[in-house]
Tab-separated table of C-alpha atoms and ligand atoms in Angstrom:
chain	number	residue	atom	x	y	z
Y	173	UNK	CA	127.018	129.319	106.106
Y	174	UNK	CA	129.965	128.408	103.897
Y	175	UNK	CA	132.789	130.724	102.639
Y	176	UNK	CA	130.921	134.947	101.903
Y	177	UNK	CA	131.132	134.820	98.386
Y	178	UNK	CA	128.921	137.514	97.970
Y	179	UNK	CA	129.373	141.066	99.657
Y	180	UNK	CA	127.433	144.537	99.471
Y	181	UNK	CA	128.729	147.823	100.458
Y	182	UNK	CA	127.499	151.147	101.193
Y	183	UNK	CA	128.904	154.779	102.002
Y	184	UNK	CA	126.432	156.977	104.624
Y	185	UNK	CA	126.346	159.658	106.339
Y	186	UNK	CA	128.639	163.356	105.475
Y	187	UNK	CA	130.989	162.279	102.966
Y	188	UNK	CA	135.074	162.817	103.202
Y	189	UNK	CA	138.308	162.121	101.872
Y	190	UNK	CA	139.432	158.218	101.549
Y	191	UNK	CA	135.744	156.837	101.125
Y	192	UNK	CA	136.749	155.750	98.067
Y	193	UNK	CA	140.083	154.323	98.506
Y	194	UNK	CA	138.734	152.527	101.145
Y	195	UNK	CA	135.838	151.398	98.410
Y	196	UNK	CA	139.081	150.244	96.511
Y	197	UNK	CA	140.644	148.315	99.902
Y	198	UNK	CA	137.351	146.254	100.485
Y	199	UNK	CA	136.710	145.485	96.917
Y	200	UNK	CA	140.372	144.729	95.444
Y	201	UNK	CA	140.861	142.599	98.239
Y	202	UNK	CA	137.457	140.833	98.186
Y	203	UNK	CA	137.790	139.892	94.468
Y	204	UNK	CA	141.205	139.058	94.028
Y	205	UNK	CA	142.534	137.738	97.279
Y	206	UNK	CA	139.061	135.940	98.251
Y	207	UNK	CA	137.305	135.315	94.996
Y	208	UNK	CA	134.061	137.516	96.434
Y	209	UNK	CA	132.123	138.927	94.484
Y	210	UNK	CA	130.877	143.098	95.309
Y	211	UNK	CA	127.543	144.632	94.943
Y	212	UNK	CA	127.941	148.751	95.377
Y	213	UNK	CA	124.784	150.069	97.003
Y	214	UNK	CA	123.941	153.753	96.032
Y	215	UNK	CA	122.989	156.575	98.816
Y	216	UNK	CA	123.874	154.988	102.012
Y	217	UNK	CA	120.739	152.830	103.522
Y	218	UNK	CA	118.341	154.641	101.010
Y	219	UNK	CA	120.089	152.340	98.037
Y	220	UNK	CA	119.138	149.081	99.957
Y	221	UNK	CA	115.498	150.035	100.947
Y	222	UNK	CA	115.097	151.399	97.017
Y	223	UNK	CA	117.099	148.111	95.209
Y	224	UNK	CA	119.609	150.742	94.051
Y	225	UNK	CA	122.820	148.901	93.355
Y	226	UNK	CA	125.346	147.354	90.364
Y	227	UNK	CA	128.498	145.029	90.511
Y	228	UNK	CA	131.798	146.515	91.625
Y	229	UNK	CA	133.749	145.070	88.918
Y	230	UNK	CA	137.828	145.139	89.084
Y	231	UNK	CA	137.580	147.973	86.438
Y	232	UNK	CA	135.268	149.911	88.751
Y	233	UNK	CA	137.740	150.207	91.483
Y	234	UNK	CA	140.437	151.420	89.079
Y	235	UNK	CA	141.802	154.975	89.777
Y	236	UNK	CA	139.043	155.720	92.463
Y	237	UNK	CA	142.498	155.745	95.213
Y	238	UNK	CA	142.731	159.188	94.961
Y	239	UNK	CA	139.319	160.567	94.894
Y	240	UNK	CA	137.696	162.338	96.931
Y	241	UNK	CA	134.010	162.108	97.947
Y	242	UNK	CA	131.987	158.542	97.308
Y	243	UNK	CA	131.528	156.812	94.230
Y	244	UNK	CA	128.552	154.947	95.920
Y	245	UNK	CA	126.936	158.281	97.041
Y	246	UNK	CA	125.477	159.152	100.955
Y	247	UNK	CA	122.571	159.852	102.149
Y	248	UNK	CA	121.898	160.172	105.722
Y	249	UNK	CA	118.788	157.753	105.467
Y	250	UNK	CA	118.375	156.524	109.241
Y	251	UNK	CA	115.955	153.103	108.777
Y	252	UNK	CA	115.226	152.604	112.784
Y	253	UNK	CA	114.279	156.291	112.911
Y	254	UNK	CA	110.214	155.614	113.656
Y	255	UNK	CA	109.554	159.674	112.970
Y	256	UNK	CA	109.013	159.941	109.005
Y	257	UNK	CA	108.662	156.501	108.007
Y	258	UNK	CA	105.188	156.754	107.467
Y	259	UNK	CA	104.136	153.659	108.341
Y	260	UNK	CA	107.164	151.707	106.168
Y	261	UNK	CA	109.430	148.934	107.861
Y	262	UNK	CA	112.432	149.955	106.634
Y	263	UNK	CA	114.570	147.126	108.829
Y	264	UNK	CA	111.947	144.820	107.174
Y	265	UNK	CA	112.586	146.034	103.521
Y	266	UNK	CA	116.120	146.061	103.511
Y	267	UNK	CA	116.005	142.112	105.581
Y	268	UNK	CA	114.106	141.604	102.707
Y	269	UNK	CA	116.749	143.006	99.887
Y	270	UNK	CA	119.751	141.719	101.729
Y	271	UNK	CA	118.514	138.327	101.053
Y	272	UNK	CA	117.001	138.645	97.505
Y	273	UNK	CA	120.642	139.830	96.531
Y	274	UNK	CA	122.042	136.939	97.896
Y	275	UNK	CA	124.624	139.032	100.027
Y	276	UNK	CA	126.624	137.377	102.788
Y	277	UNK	CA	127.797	140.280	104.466
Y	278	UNK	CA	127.139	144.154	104.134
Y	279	UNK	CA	129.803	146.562	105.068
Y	280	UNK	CA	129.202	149.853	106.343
Y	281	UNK	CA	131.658	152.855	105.865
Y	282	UNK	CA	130.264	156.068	107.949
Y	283	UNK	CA	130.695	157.773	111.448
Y	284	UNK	CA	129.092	157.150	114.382
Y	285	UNK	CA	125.251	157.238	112.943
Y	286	UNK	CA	125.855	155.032	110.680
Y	287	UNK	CA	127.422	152.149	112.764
Y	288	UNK	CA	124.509	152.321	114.975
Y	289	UNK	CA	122.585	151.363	112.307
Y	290	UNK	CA	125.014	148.747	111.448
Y	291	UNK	CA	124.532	147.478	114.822
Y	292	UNK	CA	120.801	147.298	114.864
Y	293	UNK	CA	120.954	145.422	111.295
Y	294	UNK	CA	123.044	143.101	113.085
Y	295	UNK	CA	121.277	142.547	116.023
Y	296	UNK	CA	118.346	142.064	113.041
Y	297	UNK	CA	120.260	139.034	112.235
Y	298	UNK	CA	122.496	140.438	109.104
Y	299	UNK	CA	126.357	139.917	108.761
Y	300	UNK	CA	127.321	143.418	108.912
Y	301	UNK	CA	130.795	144.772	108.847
Y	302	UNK	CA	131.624	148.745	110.054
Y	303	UNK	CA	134.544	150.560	108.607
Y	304	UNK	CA	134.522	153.973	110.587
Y	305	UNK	CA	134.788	157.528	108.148
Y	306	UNK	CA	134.343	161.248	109.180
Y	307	UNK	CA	136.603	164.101	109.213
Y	308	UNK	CA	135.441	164.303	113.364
Y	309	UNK	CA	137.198	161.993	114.554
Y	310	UNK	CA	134.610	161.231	116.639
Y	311	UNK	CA	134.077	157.649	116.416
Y	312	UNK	CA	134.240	155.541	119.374
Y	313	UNK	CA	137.327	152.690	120.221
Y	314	UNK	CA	139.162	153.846	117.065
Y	315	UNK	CA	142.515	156.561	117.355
Y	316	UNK	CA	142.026	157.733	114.000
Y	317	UNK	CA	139.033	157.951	111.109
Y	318	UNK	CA	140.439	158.715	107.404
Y	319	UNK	CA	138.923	161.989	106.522
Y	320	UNK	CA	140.433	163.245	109.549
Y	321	UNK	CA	144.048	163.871	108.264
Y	322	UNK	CA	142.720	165.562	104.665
Y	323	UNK	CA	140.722	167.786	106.644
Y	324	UNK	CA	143.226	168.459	109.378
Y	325	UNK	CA	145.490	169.709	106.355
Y	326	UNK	CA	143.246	171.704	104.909
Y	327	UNK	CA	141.854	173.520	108.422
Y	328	UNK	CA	145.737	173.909	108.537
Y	329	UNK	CA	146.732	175.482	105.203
Y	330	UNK	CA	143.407	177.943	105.663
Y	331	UNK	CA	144.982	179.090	109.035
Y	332	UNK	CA	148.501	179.525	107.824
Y	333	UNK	CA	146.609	181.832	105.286
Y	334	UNK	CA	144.987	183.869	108.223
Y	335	UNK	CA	148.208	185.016	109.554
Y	336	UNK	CA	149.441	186.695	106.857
Y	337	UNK	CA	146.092	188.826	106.207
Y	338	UNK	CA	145.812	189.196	110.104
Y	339	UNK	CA	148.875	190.265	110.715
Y	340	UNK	CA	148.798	193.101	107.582
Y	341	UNK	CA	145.366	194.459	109.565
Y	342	UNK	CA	146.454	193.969	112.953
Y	343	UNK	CA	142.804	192.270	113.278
Y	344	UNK	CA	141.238	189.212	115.261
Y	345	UNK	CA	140.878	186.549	113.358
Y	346	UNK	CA	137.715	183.863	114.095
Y	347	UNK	CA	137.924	180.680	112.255
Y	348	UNK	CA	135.872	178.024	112.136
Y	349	UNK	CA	136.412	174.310	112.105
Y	350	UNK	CA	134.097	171.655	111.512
Y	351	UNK	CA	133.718	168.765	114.212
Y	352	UNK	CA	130.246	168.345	115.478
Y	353	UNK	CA	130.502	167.627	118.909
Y	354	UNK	CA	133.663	166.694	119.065
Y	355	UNK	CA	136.807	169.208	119.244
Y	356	UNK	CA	139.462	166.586	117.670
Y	357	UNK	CA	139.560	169.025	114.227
Y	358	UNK	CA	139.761	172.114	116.148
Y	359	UNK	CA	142.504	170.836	118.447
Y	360	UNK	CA	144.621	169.607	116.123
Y	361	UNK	CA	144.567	172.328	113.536
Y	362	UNK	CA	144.529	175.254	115.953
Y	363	UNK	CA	147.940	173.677	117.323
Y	364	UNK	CA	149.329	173.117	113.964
Y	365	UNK	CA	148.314	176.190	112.271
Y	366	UNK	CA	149.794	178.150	115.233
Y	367	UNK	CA	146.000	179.190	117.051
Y	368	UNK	CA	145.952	181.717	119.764
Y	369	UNK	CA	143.148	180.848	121.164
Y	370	UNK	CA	141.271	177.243	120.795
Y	371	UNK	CA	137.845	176.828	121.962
Y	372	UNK	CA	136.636	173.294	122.598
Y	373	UNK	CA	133.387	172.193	123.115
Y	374	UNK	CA	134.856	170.006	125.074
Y	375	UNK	CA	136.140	172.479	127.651
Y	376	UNK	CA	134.123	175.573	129.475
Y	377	UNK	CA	134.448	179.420	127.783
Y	378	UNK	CA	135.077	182.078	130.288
Y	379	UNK	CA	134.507	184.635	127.278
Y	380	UNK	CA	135.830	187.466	129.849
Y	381	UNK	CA	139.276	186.125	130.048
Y	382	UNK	CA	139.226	185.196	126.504
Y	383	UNK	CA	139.379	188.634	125.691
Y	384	UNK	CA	141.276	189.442	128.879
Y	385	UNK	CA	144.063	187.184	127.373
Y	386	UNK	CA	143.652	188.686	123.390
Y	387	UNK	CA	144.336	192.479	124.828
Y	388	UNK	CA	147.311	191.330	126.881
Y	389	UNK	CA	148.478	189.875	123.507
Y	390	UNK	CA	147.560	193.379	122.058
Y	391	UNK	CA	149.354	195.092	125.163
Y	392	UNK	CA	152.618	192.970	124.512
Y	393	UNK	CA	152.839	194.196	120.906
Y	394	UNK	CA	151.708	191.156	119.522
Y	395	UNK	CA	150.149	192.783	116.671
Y	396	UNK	CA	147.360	190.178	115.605
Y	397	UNK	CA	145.724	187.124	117.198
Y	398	UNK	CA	144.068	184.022	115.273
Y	399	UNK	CA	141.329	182.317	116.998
Y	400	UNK	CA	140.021	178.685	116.323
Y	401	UNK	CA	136.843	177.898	117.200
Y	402	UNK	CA	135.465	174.611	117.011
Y	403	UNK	CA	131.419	174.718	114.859
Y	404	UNK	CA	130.271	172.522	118.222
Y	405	UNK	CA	130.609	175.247	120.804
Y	406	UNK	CA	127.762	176.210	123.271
Y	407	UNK	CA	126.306	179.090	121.799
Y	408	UNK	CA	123.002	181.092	122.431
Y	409	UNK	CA	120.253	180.452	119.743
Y	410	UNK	CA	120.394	184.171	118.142
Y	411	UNK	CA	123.786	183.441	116.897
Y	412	UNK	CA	123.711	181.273	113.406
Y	413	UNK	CA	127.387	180.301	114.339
Y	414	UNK	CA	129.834	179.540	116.207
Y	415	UNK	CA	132.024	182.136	114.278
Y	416	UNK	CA	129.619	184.831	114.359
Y	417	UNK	CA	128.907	184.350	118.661
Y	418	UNK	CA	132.763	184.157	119.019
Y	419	UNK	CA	133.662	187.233	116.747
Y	420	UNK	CA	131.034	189.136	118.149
Y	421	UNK	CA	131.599	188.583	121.672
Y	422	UNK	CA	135.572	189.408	120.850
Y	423	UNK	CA	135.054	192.529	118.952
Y	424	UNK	CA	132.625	194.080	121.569
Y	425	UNK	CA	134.784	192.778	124.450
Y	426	UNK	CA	138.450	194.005	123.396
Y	427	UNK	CA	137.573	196.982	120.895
Y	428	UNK	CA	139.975	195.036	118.099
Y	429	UNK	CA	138.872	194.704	114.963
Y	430	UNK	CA	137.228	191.320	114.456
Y	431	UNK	CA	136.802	189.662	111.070
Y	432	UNK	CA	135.555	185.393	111.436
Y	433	UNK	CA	136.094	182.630	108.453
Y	434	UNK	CA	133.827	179.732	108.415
Y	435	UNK	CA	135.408	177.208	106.948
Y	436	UNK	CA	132.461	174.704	106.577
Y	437	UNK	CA	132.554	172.180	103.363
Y	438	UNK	CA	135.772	172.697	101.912
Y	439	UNK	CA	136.980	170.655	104.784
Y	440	UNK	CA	135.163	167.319	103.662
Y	441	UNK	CA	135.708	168.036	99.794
Y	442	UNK	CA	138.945	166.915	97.171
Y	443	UNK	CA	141.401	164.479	97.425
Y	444	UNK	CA	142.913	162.360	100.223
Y	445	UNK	CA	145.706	162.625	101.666
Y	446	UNK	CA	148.610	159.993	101.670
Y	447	UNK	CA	147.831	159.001	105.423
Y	448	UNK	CA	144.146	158.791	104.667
Y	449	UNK	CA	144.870	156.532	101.397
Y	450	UNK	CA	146.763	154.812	103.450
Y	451	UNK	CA	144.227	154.166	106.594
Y	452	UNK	CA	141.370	153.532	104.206
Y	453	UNK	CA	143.165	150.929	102.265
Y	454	UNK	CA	144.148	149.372	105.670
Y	455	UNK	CA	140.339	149.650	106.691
Y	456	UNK	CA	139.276	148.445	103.938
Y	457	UNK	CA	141.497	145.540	103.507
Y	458	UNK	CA	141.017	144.386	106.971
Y	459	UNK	CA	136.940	144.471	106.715
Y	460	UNK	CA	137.415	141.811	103.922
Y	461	UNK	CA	139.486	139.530	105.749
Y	462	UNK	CA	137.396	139.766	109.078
Y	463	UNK	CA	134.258	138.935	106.504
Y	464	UNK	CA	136.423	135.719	105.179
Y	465	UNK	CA	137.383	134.120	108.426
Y	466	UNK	CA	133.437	135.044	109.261
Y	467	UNK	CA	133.891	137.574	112.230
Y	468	UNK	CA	130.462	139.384	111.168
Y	469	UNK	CA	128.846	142.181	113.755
Y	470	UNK	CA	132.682	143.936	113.917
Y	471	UNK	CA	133.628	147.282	113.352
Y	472	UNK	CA	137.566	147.826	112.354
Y	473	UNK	CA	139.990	150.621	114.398
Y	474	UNK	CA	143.020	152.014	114.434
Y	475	UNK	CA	144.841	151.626	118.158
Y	476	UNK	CA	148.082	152.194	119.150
Y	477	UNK	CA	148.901	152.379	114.979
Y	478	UNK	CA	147.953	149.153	114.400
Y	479	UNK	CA	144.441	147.996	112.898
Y	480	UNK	CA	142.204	145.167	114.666
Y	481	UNK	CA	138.738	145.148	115.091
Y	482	UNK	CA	135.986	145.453	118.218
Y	483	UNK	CA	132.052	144.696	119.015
Y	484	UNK	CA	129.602	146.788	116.777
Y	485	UNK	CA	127.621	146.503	120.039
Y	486	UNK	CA	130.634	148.200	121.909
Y	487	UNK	CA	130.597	151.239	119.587
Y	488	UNK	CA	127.149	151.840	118.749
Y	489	UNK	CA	125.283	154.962	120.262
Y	490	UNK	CA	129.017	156.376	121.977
Y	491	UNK	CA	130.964	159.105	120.428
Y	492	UNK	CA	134.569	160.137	121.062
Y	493	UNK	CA	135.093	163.743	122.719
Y	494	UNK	CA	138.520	164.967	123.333
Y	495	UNK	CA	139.128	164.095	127.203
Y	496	UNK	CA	139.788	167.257	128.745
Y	497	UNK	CA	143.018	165.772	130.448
Y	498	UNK	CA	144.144	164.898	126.772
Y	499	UNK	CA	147.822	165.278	126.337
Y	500	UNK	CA	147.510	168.248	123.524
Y	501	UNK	CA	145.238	170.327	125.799
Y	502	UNK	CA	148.293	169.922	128.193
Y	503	UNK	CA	151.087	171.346	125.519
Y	504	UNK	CA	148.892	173.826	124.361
Y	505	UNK	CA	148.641	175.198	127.870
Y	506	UNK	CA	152.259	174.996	128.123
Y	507	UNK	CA	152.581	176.983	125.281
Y	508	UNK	CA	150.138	179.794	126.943
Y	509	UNK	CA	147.958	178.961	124.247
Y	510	UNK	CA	144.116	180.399	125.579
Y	511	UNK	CA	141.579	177.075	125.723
Y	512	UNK	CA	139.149	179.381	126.526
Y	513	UNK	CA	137.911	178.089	129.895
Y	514	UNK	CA	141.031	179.050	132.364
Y	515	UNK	CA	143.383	182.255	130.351
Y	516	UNK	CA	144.081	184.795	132.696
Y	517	UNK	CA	147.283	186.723	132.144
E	146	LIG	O1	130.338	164.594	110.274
E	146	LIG	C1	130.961	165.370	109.323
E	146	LIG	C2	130.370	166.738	109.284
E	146	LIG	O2	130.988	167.453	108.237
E	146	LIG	C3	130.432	167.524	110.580
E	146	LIG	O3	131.700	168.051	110.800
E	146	LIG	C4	129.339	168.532	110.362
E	146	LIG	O4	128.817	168.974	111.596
E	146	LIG	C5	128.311	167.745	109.605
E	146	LIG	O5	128.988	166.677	108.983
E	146	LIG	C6	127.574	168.508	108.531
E	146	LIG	O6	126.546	167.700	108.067
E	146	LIG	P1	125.750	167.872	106.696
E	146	LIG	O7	126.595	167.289	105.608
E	146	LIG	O8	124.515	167.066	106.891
E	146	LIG	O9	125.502	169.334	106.521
């Protein structure tokens, strides 16, 4: 093959801040540093099997840095999925559209679903490049997704709010963070937004000395208490949320007034912020310039602050939990925060 002069790109999976300044990194960089030319692909996957996709021209790029959601669109279209294909090759189709548009490499920005799929088109034989997005922060061999830090403010400036209304009730206060599986949201903006109690799915709940630990807060004089609970929490089925089993569970438990928040899409939604811009556009950048010196079937990562890339094959099918060892875990403890598995006063 001779030098890419032809890429495609594609947004799946939940959307989130910096999709589109990362848009901006891959496609500023392809046409005016390597002369490429960019074919946007609407709704994730779904735009490839369907032929839905136009030129990313220079002007298209323009002002999309600060934007939030996806100019492309997402879908979470899953093409290896056998159940509801109905008999389609999908893998087949888009093979088939990949080459009819003449594209020498497809990148791929979306969490860990989505670079699966990248994997499997590239084990299909496609140049495929992964850029890894989600406000979960759950994708594997990479420190940081963008998405992460716009949420992480946001899950933030809704907690700081909490305190104020908690504290004028002398109430419990549930709030819920996004995060699938992972707890890397919860985590981070229970420390920052000065949480009580954290709860992990990462870690075990010992609901009795959850509570245990909230009236010993109530004992001390401490006149409110603001629990973060991550959405991924073992719960039993006759809960609809994680909020609703924690709040419930607290209320009946400690006798304090219990109100829960459930934070949900606000989290993904608006604008990026200046580290996300700033990781995308790094992301982005760097996809292009692995695609020009023709290092196809890579995903890039952030490690140790700086950006390099690794194996599709190495990430594919793996998702990135908080260790339970990890060194935030450890402050919070030392701050007598409650993780919810070992609180006892
Ligand atoms: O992966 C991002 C995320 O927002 C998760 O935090 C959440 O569990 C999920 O997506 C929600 O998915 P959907 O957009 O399909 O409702």
């Amino acid at each position: 093959m001779g030098k890419p002069q032809r890429i495609g790109i594609l947004t799946a999976g939940g959307d989130c801040p910096g999709i589109n300044a990362a848009i901006r990194g891959v496609g500023k960089t392809a046409i005016v540093r390597h002369g490429m030319e960019v074919i946007g692909i609407s709704s994730g996957f779904s735009g490839l099997i369907n032929l839905d996709v136009h030129p990313l021209t220079e002007s298209a790029l323009s002002g999309i840095l600060t934007l939030g959601g996806t100019i492309l669109g997402t879908s979470r279209e899953k093409p290896f999925k056998k159940s509801g294909n109905l008999g389609v090759d999908k893998p087949k189709i888009i093979k088939k559209n990949y080459r009819e548009l003449g594209l020498d490499c497809l990148v791929c920005i979306g969490g860990n679903g989505t670079q699966k799929t990248a994997n499997l088109l590239a084990e299909e034989g496609l140049n495929v490049v992964g850029i890894p997005k989600t406000i979960d922060n759950d994708v594997f061999g990479t420190d940081f997704t963008f998405g992460f830090d716009s949420a992480l403010t946001i899950a933030t400036d809704a907690i700081d709010r909490l305190h104020t209304t908690a504290n004028s009730h002398k109430r419990i206060m549930v709030i819920e963070v996004m995060g699938h599986n992972a707890g890397w949201l919860t985590l981070y903006a229970g420390l920052a937004g000065g949480g009580d109690v954290i709860l992990l799915p990462e870690l075990g709940l010992d609901i009795k000395a959850v509570n245990r630990y909230l009236l010993d807060r109530a004992y001390k004089k401490k006149p409110y208490s603001i629990v973060v609970v991550a959405e991924g929490i073992e719960k039993p089925k006759d809960y609809l949320s994680a909020a609703d089993y924690i709040a419930a569970m607290i209320e009946s438990g400690t006798k304090i007034e219990t109100r829960k928040t459930i934070l949900g899409y606000i989290q993904r939604g608006g604008s990026p912020s200046p580290m996300d811009r700033i990781l995308a556009t790094r992301f982005g950048s760097h996809a292009v310039d692995l695609i020009a010196s023709g290092n196809f079937g890579r995903m890039v990562v952030n490690v140790g602050g700086l950006t390099s890339s690794i194996p599709l094959k190495d990430v594919a099918g793996k998702t990135r939990l908080v260790p339970t060892d990890h060194s935030l875990i450890n402050k919070a403890r030392s701050l007598d925060i409650c993780m919810g598995d070992v609180c006892d006063v």
